[in-house]
PDB file of C-alpha atoms in Angstrom:
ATOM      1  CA  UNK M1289     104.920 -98.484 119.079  1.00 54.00           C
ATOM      2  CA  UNK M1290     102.238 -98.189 116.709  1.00 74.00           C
ATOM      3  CA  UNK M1291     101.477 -96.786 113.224  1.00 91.00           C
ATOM      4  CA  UNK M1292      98.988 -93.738 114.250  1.00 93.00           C
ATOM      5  CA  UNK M1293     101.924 -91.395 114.464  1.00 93.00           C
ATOM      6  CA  UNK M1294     103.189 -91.679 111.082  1.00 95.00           C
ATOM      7  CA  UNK M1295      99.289 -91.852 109.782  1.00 96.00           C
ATOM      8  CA  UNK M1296      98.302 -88.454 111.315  1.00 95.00           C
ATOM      9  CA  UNK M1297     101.520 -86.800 109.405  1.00 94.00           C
ATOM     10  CA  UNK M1298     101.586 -88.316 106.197  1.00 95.00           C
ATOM     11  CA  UNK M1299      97.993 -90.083 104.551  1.00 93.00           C
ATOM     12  CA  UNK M1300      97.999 -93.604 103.476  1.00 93.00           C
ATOM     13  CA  UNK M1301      98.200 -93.619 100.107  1.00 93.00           C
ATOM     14  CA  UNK M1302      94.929 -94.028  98.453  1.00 92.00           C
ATOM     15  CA  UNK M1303      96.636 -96.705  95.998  1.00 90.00           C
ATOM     16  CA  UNK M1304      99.554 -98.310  97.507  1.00 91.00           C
ATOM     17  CA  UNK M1305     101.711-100.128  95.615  1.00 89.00           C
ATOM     18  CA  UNK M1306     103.706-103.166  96.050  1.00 91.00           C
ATOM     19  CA  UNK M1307     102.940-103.964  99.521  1.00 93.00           C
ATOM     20  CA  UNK M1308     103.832-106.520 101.677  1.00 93.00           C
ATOM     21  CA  UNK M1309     100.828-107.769 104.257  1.00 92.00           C
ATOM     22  CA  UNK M1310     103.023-111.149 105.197  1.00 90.00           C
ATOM     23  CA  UNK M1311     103.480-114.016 105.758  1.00 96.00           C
ATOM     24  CA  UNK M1312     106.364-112.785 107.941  1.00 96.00           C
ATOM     25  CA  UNK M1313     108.153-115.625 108.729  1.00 96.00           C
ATOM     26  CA  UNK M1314     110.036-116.391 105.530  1.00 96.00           C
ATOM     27  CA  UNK M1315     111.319-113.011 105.069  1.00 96.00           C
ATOM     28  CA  UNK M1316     112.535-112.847 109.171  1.00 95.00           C
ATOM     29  CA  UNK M1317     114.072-116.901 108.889  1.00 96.00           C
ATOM     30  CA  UNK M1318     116.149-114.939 105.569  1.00 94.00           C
ATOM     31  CA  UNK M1319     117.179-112.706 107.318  1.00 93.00           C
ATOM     32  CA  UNK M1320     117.740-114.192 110.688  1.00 92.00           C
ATOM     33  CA  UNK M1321     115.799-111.961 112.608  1.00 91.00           C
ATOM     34  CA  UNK M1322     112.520-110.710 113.630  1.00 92.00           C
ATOM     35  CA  UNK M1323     111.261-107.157 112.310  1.00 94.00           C
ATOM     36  CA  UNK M1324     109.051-104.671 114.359  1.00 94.00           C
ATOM     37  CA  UNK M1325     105.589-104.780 114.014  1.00 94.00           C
ATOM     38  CA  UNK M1326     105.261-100.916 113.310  1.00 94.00           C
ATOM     39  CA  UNK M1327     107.682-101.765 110.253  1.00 95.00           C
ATOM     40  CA  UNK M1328     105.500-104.437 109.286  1.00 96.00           C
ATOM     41  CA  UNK M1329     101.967-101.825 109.553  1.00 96.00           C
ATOM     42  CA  UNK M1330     104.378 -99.801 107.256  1.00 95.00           C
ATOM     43  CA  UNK M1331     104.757-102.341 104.503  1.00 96.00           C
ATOM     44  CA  UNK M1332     100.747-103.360 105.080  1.00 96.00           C
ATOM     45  CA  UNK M1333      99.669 -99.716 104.392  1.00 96.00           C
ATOM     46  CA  UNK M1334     101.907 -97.618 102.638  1.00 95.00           C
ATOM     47  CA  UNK M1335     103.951-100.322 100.330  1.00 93.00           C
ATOM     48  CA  UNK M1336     107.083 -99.132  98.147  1.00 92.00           C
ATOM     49  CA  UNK M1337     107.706 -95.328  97.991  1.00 92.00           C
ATOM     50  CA  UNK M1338     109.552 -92.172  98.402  1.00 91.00           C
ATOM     51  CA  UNK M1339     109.102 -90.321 101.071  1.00 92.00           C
ATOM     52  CA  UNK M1340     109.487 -86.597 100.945  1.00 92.00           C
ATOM     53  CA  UNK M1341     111.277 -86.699  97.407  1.00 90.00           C
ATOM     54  CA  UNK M1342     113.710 -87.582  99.434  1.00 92.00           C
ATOM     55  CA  UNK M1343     114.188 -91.491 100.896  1.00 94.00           C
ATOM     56  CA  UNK M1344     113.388 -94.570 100.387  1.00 94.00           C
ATOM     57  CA  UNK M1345     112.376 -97.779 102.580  1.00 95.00           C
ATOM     58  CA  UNK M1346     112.890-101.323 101.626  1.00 94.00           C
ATOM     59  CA  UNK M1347     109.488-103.579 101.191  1.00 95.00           C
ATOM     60  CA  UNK M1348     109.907-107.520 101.472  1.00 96.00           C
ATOM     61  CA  UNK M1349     109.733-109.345  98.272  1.00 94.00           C
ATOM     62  CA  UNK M1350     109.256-106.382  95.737  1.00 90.00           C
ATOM     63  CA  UNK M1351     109.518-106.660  92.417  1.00 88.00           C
ATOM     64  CA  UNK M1352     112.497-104.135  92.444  1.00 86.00           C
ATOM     65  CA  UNK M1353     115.505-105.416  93.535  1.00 85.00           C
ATOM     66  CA  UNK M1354     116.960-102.223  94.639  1.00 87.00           C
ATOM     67  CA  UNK M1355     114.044-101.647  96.784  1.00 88.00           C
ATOM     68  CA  UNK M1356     113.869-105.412  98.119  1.00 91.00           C
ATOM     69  CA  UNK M1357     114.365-105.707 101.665  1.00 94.00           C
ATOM     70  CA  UNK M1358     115.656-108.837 101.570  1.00 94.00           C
ATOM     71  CA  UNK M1359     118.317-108.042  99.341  1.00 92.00           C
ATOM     72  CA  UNK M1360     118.984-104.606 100.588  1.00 92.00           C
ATOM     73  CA  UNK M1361     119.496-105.485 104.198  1.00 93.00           C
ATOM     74  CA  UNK M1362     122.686-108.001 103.296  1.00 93.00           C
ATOM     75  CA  UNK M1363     123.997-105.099 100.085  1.00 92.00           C
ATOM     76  CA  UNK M1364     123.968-102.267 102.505  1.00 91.00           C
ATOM     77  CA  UNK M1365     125.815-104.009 105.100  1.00 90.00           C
ATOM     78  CA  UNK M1366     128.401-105.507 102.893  1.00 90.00           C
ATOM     79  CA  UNK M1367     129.921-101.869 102.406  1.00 87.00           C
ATOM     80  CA  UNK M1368     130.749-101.478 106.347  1.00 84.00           C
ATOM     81  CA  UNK M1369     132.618-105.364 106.642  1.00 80.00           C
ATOM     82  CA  UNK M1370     135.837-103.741 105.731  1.00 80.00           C
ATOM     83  CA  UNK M1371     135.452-101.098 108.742  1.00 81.00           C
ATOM     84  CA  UNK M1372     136.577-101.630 111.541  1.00 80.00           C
ATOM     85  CA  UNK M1373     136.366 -98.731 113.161  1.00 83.00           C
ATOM     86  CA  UNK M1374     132.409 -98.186 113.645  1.00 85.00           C
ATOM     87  CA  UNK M1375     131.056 -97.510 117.183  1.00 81.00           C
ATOM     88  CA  UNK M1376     128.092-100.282 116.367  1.00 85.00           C
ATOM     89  CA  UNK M1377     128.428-103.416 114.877  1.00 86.00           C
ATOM     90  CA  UNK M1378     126.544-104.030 111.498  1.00 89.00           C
ATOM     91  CA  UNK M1379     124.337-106.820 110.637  1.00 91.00           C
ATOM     92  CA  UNK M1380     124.072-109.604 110.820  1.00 90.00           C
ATOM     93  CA  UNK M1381     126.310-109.414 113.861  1.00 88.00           C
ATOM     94  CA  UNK M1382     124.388-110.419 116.740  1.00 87.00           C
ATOM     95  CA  UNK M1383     122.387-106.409 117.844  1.00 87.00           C
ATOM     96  CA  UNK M1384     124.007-104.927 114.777  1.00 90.00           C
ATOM     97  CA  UNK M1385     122.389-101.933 113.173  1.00 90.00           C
ATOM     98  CA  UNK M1386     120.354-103.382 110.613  1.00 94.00           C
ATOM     99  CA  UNK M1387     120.225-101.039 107.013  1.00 95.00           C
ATOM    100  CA  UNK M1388     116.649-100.595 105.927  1.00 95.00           C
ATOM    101  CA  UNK M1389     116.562 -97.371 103.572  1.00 95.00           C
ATOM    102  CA  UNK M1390     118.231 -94.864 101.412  1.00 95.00           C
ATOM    103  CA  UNK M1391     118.580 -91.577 100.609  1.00 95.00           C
ATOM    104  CA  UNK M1392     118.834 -89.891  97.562  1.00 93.00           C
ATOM    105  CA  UNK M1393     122.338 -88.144  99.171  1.00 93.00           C
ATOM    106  CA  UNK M1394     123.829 -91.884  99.766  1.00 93.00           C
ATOM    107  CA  UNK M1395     122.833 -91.818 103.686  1.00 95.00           C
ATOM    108  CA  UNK M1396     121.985 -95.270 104.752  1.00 94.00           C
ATOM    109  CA  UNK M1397     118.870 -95.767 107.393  1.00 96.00           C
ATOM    110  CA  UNK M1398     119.424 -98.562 109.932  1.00 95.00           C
ATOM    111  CA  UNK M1399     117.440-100.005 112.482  1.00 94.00           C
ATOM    112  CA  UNK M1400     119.283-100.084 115.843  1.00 93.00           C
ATOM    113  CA  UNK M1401     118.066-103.372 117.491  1.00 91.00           C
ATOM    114  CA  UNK M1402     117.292-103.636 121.246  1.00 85.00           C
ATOM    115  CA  UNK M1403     115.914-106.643 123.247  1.00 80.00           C
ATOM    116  CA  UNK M1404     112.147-105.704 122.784  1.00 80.00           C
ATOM    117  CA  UNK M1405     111.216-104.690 119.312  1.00 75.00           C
ATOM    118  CA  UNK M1406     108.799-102.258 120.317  1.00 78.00           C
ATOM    119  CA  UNK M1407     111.557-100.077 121.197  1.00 82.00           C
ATOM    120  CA  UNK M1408     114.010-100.533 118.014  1.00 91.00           C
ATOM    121  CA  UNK M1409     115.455 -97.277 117.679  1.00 94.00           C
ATOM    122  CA  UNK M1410     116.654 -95.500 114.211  1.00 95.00           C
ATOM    123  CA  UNK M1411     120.180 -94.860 113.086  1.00 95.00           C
ATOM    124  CA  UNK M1412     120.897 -92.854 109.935  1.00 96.00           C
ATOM    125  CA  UNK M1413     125.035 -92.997 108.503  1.00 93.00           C
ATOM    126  CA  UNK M1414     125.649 -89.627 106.943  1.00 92.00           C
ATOM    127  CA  UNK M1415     127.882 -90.870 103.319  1.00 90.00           C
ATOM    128  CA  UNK M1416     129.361 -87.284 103.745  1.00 85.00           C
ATOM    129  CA  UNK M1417     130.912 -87.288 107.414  1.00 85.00           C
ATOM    130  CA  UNK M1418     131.010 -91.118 108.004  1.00 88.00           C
ATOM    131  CA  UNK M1419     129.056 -90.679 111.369  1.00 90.00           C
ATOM    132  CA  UNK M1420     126.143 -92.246 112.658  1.00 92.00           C
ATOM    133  CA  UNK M1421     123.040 -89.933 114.386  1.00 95.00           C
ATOM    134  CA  UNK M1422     120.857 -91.964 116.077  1.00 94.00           C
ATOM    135  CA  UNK M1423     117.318 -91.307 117.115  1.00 95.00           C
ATOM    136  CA  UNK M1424     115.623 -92.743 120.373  1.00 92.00           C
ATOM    137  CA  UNK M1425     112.351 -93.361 117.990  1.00 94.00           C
ATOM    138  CA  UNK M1426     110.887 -96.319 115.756  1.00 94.00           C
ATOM    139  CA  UNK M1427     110.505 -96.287 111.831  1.00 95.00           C
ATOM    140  CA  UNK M1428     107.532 -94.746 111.866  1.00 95.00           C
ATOM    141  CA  UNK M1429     107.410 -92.193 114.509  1.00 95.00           C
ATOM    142  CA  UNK M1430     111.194 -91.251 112.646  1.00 96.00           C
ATOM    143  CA  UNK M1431     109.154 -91.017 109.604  1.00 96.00           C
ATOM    144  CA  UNK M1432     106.263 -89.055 110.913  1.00 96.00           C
ATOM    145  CA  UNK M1433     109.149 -86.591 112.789  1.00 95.00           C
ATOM    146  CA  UNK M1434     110.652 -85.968 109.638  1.00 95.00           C
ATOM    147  CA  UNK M1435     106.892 -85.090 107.907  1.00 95.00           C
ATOM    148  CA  UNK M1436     106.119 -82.721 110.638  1.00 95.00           C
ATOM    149  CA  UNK M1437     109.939 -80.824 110.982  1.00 94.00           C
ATOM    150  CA  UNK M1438     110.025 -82.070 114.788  1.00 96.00           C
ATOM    151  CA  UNK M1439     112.962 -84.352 113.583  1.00 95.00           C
ATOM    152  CA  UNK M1440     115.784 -83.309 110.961  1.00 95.00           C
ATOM    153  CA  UNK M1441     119.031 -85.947 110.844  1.00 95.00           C
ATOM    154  CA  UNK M1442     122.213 -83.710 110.456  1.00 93.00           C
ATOM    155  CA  UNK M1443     122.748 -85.612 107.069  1.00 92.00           C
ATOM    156  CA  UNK M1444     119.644 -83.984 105.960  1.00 93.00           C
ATOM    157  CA  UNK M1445     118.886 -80.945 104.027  1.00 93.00           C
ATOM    158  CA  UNK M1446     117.535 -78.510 105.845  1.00 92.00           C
ATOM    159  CA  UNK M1447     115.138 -77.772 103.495  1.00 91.00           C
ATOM    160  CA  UNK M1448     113.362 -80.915 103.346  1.00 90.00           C
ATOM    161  CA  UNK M1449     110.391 -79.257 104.063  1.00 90.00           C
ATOM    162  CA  UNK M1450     107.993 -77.958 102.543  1.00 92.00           C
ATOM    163  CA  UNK M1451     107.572 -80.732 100.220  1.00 89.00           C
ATOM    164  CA  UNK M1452     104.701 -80.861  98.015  1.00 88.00           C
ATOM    165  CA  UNK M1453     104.573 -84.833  97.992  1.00 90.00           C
ATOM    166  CA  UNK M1454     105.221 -86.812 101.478  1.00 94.00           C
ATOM    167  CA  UNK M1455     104.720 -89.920 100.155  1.00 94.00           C
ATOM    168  CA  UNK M1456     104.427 -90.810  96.755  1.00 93.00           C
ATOM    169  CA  UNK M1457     103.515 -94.713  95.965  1.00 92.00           C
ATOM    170  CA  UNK M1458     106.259 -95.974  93.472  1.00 84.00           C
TER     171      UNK M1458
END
């Protein structure tokens, strides 16, 4: 998938901050896996944020630790090890749901891995119900669904939008 999606619905920032253009292959030998290139457009462009006053997406190697994918991917997944009773596995088992993003309600955004990463889809645990809703989409085009009201995770508020700031550079 590409980029253009997400782009159309919410403008690059004119300023990005703390972005990430590479090289990849450090962060994916961390982390023991390889990340989708509309994820890694994301990082190029766009950089550490909130989205929507709402979420927030982890960049490799920022400055912020709680925004640090690298550190965020193993922290988020360290609070499902004791459950046993989840209907995906969690990283870093092999296809587990890899975490990627917060919200500002506790909701954890995961990546749900598939053979091809063009086709990685989204997965968002709501804290509140201890469910997972997952979404047949990649980061961005989740992103740009959520911009534009065509997508609206059950963990959400409804009244996400309007919103005077989509993305605001942090």
């Amino acid at each position: 998938m590409s980029i253009d999606n997400l782009l159309k619905a919410v403008p690059a920032p004119v300023a990005p901050t703390h972005i990430f253009a590479g090289p990849w292959e450090p962060v994916e030998t961390e982390l023991g896996l390889s990340l989708p290139q509309d994820y890694k457009d994301f990082s190029r462009i766009y950089g550490r944020g909130y989205f929507m006053e709402f979420l927030g997406v982890g960049i490799p190697r920022s400055t912020n630790p709680n925004t640090r994918l690298e550190l965020k991917i193993p922290q988020l997944s360290s609070a499902f090890a004791y459950r046993d009773d989840l209907p995906h596995p969690i990283w870093p088992a092999p296809g587990g749901l890899v975490p990627f993003g917060t919200t500002d309600n506790g909701d954890i955004l995961f990546w749900w891995p598939r053979d091809d990463l063009d086709v990685w889809g989204i997965a968002v645990w709501d804290r509140g119900l201890q469910t997972f809703e997952t979404f047949g989409c990649d980061l961005t085009d989740f992103l740009a669904g959520l911009a534009t009201g065509e997508i609206l995770p059950e963990a959400f508020p409804e009244d996400l939008l309007p919103c005077a700031q989509l993305f605001k550079p942090d």
